Tab-separated table of C-alpha atoms in Angstrom:
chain	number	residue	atom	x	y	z
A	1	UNK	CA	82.409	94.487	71.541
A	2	UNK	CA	83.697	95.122	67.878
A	3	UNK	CA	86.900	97.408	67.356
A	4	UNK	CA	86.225	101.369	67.889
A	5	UNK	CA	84.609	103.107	65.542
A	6	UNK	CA	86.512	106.264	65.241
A	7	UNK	CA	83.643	108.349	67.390
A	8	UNK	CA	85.069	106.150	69.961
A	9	UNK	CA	88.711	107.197	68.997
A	10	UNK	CA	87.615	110.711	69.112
A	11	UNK	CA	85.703	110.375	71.964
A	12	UNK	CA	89.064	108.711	73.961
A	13	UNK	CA	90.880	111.659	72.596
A	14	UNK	CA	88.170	114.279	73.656
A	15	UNK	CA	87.785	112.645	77.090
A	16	UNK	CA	91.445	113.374	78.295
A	17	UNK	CA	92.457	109.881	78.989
A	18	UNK	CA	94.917	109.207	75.753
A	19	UNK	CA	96.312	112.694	77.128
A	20	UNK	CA	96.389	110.060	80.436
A	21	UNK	CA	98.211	107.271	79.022
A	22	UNK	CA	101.314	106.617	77.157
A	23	UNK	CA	105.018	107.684	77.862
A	24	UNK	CA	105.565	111.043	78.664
A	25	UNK	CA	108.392	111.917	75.997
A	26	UNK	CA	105.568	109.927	73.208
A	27	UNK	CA	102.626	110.167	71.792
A	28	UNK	CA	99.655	109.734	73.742
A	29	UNK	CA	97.901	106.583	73.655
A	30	UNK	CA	94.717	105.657	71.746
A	31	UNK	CA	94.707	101.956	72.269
A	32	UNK	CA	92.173	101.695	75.169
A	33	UNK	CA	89.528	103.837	73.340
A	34	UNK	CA	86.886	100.757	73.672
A	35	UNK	CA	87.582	101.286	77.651
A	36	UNK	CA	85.356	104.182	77.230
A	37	UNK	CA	82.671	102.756	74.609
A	38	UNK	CA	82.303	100.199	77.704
A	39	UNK	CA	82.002	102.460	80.970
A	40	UNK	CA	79.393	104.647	78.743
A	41	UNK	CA	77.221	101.806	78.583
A	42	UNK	CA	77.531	100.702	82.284
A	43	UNK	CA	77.121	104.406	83.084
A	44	UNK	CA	74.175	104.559	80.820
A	45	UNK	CA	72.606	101.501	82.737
A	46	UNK	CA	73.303	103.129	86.158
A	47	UNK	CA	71.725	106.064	85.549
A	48	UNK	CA	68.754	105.003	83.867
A	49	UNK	CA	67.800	102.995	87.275
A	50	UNK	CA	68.998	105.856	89.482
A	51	UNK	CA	67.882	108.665	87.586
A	52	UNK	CA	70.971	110.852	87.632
A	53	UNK	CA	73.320	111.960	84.790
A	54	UNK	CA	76.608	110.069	84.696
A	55	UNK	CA	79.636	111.065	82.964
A	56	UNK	CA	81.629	107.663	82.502
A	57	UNK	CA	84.390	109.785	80.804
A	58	UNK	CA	84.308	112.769	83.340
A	59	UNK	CA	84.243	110.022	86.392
A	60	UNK	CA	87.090	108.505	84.728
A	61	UNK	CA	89.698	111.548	84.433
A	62	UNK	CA	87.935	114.022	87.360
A	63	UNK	CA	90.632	113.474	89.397
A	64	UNK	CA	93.558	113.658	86.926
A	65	UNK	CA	92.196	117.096	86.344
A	66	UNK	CA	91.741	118.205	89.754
A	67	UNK	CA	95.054	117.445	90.567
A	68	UNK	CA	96.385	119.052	87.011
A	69	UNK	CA	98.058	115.653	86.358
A	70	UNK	CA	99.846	114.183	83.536
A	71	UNK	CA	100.514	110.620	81.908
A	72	UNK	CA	104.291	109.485	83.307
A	73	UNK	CA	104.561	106.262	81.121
A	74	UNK	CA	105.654	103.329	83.440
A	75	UNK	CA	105.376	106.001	86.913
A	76	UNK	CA	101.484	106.160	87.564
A	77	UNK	CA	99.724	109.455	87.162
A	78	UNK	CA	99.498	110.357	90.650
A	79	UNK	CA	103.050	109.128	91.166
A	80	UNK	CA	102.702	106.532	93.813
A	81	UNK	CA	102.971	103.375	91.551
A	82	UNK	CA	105.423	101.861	89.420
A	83	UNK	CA	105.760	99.530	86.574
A	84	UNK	CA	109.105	97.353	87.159
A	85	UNK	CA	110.312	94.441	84.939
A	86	UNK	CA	110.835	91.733	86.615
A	87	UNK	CA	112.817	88.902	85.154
A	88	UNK	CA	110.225	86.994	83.545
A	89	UNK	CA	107.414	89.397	83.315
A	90	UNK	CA	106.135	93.127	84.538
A	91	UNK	CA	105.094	94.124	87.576
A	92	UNK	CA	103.483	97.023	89.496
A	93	UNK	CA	104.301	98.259	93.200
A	94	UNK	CA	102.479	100.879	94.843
A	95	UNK	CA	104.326	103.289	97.671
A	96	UNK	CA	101.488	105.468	98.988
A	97	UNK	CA	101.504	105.032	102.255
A	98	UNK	CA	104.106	105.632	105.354
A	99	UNK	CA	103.779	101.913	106.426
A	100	UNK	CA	104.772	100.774	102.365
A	101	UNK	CA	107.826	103.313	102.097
A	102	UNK	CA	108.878	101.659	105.517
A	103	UNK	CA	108.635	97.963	104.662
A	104	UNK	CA	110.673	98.486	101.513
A	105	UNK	CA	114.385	98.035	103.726
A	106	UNK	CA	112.036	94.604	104.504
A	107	UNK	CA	111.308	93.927	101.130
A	108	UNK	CA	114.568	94.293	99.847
A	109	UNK	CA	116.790	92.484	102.636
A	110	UNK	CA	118.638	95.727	102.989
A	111	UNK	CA	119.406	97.558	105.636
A	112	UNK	CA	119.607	101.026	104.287
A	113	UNK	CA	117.553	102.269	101.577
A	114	UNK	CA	117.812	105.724	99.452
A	115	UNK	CA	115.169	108.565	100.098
A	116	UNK	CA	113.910	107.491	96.721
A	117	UNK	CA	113.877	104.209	96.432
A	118	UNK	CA	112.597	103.313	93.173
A	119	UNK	CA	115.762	102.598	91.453
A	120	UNK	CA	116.624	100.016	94.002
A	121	UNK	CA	113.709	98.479	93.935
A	122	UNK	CA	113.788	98.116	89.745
A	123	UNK	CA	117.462	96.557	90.284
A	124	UNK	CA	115.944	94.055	92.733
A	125	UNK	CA	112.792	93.452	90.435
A	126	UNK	CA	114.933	92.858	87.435
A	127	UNK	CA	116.681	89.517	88.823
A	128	UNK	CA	113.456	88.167	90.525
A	129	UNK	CA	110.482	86.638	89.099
A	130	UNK	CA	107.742	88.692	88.515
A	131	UNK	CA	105.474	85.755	91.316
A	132	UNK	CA	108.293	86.298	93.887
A	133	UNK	CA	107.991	89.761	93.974
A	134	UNK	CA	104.189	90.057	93.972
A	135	UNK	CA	104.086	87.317	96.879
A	136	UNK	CA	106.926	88.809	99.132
A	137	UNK	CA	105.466	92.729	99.036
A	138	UNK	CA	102.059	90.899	99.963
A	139	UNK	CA	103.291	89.407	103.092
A	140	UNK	CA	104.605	92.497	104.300
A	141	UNK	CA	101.507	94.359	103.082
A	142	UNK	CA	102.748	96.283	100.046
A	143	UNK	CA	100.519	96.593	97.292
A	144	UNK	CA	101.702	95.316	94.403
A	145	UNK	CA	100.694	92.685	90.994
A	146	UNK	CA	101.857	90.688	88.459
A	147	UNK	CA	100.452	92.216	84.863
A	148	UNK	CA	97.121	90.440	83.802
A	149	UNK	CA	96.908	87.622	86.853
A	150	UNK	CA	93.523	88.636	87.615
A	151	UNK	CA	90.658	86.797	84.831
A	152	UNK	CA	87.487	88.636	84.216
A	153	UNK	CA	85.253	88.369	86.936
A	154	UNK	CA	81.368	90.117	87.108
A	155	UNK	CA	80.174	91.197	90.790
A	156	UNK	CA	79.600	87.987	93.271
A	157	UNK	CA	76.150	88.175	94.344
A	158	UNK	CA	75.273	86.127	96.990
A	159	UNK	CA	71.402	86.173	98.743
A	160	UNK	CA	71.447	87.025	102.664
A	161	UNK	CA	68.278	88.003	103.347
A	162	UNK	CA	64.407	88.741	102.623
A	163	UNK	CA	63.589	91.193	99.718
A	164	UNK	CA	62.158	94.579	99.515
A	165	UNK	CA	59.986	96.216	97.119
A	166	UNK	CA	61.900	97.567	94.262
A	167	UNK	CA	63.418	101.061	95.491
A	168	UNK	CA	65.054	104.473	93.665
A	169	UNK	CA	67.610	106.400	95.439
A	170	UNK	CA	65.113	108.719	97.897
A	171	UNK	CA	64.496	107.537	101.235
A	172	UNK	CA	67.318	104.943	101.249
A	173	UNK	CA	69.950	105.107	103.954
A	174	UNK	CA	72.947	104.637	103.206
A	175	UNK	CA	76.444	103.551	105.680
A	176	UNK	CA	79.619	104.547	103.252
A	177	UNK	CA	82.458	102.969	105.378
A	178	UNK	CA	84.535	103.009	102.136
A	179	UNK	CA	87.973	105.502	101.242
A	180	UNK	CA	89.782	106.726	98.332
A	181	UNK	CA	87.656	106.578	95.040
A	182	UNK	CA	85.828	103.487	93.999
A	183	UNK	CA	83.604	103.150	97.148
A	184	UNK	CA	82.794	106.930	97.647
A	185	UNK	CA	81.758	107.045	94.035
A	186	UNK	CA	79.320	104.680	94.515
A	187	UNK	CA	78.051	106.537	97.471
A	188	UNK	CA	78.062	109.454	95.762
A	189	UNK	CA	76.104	108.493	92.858
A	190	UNK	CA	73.592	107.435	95.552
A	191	UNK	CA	73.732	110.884	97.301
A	192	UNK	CA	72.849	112.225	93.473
A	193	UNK	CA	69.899	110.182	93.163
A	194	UNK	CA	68.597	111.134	96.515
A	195	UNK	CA	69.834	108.746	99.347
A	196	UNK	CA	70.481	109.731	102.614
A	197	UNK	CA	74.193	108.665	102.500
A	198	UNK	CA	76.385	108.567	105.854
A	199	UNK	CA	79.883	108.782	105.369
A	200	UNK	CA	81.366	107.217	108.476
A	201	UNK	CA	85.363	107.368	109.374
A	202	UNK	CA	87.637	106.788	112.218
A	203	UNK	CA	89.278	109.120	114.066
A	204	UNK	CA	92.583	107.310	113.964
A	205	UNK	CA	92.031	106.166	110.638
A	206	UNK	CA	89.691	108.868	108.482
A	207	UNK	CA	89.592	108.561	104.414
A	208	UNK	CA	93.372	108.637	103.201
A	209	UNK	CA	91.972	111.739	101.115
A	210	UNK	CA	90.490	113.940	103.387
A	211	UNK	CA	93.986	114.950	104.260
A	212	UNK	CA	95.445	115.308	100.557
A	213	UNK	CA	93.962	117.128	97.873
A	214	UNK	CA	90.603	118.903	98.933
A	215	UNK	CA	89.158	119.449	95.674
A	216	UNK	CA	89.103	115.501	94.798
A	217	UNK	CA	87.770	114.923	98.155
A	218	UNK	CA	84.789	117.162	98.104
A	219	UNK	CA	83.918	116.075	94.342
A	220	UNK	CA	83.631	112.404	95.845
A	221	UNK	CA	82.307	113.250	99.258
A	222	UNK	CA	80.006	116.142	98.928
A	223	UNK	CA	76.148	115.467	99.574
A	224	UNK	CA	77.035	113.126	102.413
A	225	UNK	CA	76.709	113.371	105.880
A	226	UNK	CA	79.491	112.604	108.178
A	227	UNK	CA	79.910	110.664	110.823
A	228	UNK	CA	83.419	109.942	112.841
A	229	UNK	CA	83.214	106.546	115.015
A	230	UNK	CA	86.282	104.868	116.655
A	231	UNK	CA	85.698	101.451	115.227
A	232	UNK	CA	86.810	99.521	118.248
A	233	UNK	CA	85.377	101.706	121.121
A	234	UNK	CA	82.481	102.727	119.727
A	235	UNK	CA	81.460	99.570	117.715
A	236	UNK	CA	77.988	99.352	119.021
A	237	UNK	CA	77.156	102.883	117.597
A	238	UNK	CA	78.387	102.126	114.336
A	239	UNK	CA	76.491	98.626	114.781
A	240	UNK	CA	73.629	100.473	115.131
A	241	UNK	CA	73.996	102.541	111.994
A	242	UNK	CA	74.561	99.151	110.145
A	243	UNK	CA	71.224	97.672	111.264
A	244	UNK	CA	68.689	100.438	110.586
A	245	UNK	CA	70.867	101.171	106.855
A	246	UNK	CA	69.409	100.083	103.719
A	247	UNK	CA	72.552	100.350	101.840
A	248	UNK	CA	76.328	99.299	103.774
A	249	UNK	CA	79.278	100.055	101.333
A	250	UNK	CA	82.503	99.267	102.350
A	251	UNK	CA	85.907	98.495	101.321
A	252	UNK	CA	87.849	97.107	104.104
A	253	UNK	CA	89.609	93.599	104.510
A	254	UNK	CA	86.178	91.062	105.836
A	255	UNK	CA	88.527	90.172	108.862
A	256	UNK	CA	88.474	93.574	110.514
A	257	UNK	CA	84.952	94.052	110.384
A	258	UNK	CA	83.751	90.589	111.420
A	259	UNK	CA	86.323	90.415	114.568
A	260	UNK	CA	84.371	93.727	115.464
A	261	UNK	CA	80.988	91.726	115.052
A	262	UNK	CA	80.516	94.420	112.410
A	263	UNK	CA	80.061	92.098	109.816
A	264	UNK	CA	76.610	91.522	107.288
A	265	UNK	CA	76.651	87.936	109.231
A	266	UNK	CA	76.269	89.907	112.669
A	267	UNK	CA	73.379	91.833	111.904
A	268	UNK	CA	69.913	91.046	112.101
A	269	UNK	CA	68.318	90.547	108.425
A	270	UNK	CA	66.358	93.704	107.286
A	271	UNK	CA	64.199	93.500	104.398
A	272	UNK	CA	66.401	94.550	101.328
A	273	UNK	CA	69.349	95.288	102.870
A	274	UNK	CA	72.104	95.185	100.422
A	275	UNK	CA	76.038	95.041	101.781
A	276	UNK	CA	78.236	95.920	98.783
A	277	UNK	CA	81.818	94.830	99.161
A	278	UNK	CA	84.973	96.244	97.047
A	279	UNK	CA	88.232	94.445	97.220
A	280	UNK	CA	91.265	94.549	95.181
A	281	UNK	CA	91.492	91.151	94.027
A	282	UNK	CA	88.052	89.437	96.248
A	283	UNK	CA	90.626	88.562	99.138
A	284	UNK	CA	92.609	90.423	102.084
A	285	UNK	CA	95.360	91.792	99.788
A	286	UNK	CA	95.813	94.905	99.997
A	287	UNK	CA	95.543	97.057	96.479
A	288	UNK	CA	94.955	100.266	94.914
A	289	UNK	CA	93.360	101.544	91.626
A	290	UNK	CA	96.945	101.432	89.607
A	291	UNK	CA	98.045	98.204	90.978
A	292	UNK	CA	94.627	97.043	90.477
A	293	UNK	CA	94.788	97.870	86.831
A	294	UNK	CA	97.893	96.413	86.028
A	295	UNK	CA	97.007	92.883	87.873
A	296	UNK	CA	93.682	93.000	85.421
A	297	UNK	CA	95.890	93.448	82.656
A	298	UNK	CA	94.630	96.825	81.770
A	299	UNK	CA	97.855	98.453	80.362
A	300	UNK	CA	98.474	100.998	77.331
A	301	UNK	CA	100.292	100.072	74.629
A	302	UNK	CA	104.334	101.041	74.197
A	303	UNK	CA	107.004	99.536	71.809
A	304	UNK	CA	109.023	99.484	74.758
A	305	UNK	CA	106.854	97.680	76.966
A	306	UNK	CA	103.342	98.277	79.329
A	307	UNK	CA	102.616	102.057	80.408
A	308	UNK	CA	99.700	103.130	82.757
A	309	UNK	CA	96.179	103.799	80.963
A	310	UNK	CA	94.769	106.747	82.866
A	311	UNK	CA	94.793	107.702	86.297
A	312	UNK	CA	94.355	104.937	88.735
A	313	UNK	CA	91.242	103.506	86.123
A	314	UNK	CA	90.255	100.533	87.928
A	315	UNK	CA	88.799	102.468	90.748
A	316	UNK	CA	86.593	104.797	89.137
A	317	UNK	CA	85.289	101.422	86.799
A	318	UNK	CA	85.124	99.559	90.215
A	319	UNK	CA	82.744	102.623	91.180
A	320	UNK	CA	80.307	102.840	87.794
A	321	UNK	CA	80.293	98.924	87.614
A	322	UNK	CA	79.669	98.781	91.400
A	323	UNK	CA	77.030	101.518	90.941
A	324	UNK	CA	75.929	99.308	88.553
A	325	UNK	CA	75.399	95.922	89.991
A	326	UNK	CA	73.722	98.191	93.352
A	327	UNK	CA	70.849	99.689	91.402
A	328	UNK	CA	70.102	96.279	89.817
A	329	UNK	CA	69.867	94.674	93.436
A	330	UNK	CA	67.422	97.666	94.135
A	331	UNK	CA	65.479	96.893	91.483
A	332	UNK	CA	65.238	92.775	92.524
A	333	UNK	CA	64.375	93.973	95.945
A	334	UNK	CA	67.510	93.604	97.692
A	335	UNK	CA	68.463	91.086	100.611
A	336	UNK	CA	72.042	90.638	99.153
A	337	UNK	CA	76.133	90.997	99.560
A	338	UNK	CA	77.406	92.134	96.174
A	339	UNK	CA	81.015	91.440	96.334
A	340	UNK	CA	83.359	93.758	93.355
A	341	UNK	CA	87.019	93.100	93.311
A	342	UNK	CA	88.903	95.848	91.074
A	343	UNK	CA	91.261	94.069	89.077
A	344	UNK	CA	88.831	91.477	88.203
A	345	UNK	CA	86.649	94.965	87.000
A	346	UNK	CA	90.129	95.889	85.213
A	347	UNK	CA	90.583	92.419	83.458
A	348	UNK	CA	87.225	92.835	82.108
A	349	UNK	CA	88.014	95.966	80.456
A	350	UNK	CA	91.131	94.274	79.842
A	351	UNK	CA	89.647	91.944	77.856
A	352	UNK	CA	88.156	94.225	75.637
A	353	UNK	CA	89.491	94.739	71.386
A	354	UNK	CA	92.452	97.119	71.665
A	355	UNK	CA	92.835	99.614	68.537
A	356	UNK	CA	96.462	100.887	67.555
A	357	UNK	CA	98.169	103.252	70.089
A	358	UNK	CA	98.735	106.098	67.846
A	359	UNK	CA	96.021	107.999	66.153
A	360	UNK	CA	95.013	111.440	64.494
A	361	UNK	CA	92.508	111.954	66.739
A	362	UNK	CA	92.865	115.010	69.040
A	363	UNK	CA	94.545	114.498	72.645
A	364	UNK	CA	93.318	116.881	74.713
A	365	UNK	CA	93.756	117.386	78.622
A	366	UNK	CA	91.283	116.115	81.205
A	367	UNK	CA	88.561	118.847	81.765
A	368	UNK	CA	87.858	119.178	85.380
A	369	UNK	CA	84.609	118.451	86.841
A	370	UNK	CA	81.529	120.695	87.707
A	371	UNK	CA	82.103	122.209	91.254
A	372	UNK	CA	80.530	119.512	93.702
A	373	UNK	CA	80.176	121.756	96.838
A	374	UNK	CA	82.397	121.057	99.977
A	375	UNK	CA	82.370	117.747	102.169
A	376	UNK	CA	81.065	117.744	105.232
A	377	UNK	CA	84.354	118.410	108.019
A	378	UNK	CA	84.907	115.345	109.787
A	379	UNK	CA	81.949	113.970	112.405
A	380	UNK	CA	80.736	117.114	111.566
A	381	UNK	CA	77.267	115.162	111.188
A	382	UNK	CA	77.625	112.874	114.039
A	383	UNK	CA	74.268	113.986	116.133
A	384	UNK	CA	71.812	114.063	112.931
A	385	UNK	CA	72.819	110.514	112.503
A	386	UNK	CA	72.419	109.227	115.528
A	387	UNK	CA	68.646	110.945	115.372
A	388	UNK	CA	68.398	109.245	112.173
A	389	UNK	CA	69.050	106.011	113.652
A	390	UNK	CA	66.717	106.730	116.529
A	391	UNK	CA	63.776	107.426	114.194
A	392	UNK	CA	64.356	103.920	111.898
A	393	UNK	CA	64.451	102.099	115.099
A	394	UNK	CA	61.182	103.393	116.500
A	395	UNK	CA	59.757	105.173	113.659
A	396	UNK	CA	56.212	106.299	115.928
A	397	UNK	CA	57.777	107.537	118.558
């Protein structure tokens, strides 16, 4: 792709996302505008073979607008990452959870560590290389990368089974065992087009979102059933759901579905089936959307070093590319495990012409999204699935 005409420019500036990315006492940051010229086209693509509208740009900065958030420079948009400089290169760690905030004492050899802990943790960063860090917060689970380790990579598609006739949205069932953004796009782009989509949670373990901001997770969740399954003791329900489903999306580490025998190798083959798999980096490390991003290399553009481009980008792109690479398989017939890791999505984008970070275009602030209706409450939905899976098992009786 060429450098960005200036409709692109504008269209980066109209969007919200420069408003999204640069340093928060600078300008705002046009140098990503062919990020956009990209996700239009893969958006484009998507919806063509689904036959929905997609809004790459809207997708892209719903949240951010939701939330009423605002570019921070090197401290994520929704606050819960950071970009540190290590001693040989920059890095990103991600705090969102309890069980991160908790292993940081670990990380850091210390024994005591300040309610905020971030300037500790850019001390330590700053006489480490950028590798050691990045492999010691992965062994105790914390999310973190090394800016632009991950290459390029387009979705791993691997055939598992016999194919279907070419399908559309309507009359596909779908299992949704992903969380947070790029997985429950997907499913809800599927839910637009007319899928039956099942989202299915734990009870110990539901979406990290349902309990944070409603608003973002209704606009990701709505149109979806809901179905609340513990994973361990009820693993032959949820089996159940995965054999009769058309359509399994899910986003956890391979390991803790296939020691559940919940895996695509422990079902019988159904015609067309397609298991879609997102990952941060194609392995069991754990990552997020900002973390993501910054392991692909996708990074604004600062004098003083890397800042964050938009809010948490490589999920949303992990959901359109995802999106993407599912309605193709419908279209082949099916019978496969599409595998998408996000910072291989982000290094794509990544990899991309970059234009100069300042511009005349307009910045303005992420618009938010067209009211989506409200998610379904949790298992809310439970019974109507479990007739659902009673009528694709013996569809006469």
């Amino acid at each position: 792709m060429s450098s960005a005409p200036n409709t692109w420019l504008s269209r980066w500036g109209d969007s919200g996302l420069a408003c999204l990315t640069g340093r928060p006492d600078g300008p705002p940051d046009f140098s990503r505008a062919n990020v956009l010229a990209r996700a239009d086209a893969v958006g484009a693509a998507a919806a063509r073979r689904l036959g929905v509208d997609v809004d790459a740009a809207g997708l892209l900065t719903g949240r951010a607008a939701l939330l009423e958030l605002s570019r921070g420079g090197r401290v994520s948009v929704g606050g819960a990452t950071r970009l540190l400089a290590a001693r040989d290169d920059w890095c990103a760690l991600t705090l969102s959870r309890p069980d991160d905030r908790a292993a940081v004492p670990a990380l850091l050899r210390a024994d005591d560590v300040p309610e905020d802990p971030w300037p500790a943790l850019a001390h330590w960063a700053a006489t480490r290389p950028a590798s050691e860090i990045t492999e010691r917060a992965t062994l105790l689970d914390i999310p973190a990368a090394r800016l632009g380790e991950a290459t390029p990579t387009a979705p791993r598609i691997r055939r598992t089974g016999p194919r279907a006739p070419a399908r559309g949205g309507p009359g596909l069932l779908v299992a949704d065992l992903s969380s947070m953004w790029a997985g429950p796009l997907c499913g809800r782009l599927l839910a637009r087009a007319g899928a039956t989509v099942v989202k299915v949670e734990s009870p110990r373990r539901p979406d990290g979102t349902r309990n944070g901001n409603r608003a973002f997770f209704d606009w990701v969740n709505a149109g979806k059933l809901s179905c609340c399954v513990d994973f361990d003791k009820q693993a032959d329900e949820l089996r159940e759901l995965l054999a009769v489903a058309d359509v399994v999306i899910e986003g956890s580490r391979p390991a803790a579905l296939a020691r559940r025998g919940l895996g695509p190798e422990h079902l019988a083959p159904r015609p067309g089936r397609i298991w879609l798999r997102i990952s941060g980096y194609g392995d069991p490390r754990p990552a997020f959307g900002d973390d993501a991003a910054v392991g692909g290399g996708l990074v604004g553009a600062s004098p003083q070093g890397p800042v964050f481009c938009g809010d948490a980008i490589a999920d949303p792109l992990t959901g359109l590319e995802a999106a993407a690479a599912l309605a193709d398989s419908l279209d082949r017939g099916g019978g496969e495990l599409i595998e998408v890791a996000m910072a291989g999505v982000a290094a794509t984008y990544a990899a991309l012409p970059t234009e100069p970070s300042v511009s005349h275009c307009p910045a303005l602030p992420p618009r938010p999204p067209r009211p989506s209706g409200r998610a379904a409450e949790l298992g809310a939905d439970n019974r109507t699935v479990r007739r659902l899976i009673a009528e694709r098992r013996c569809p006469s009786c």
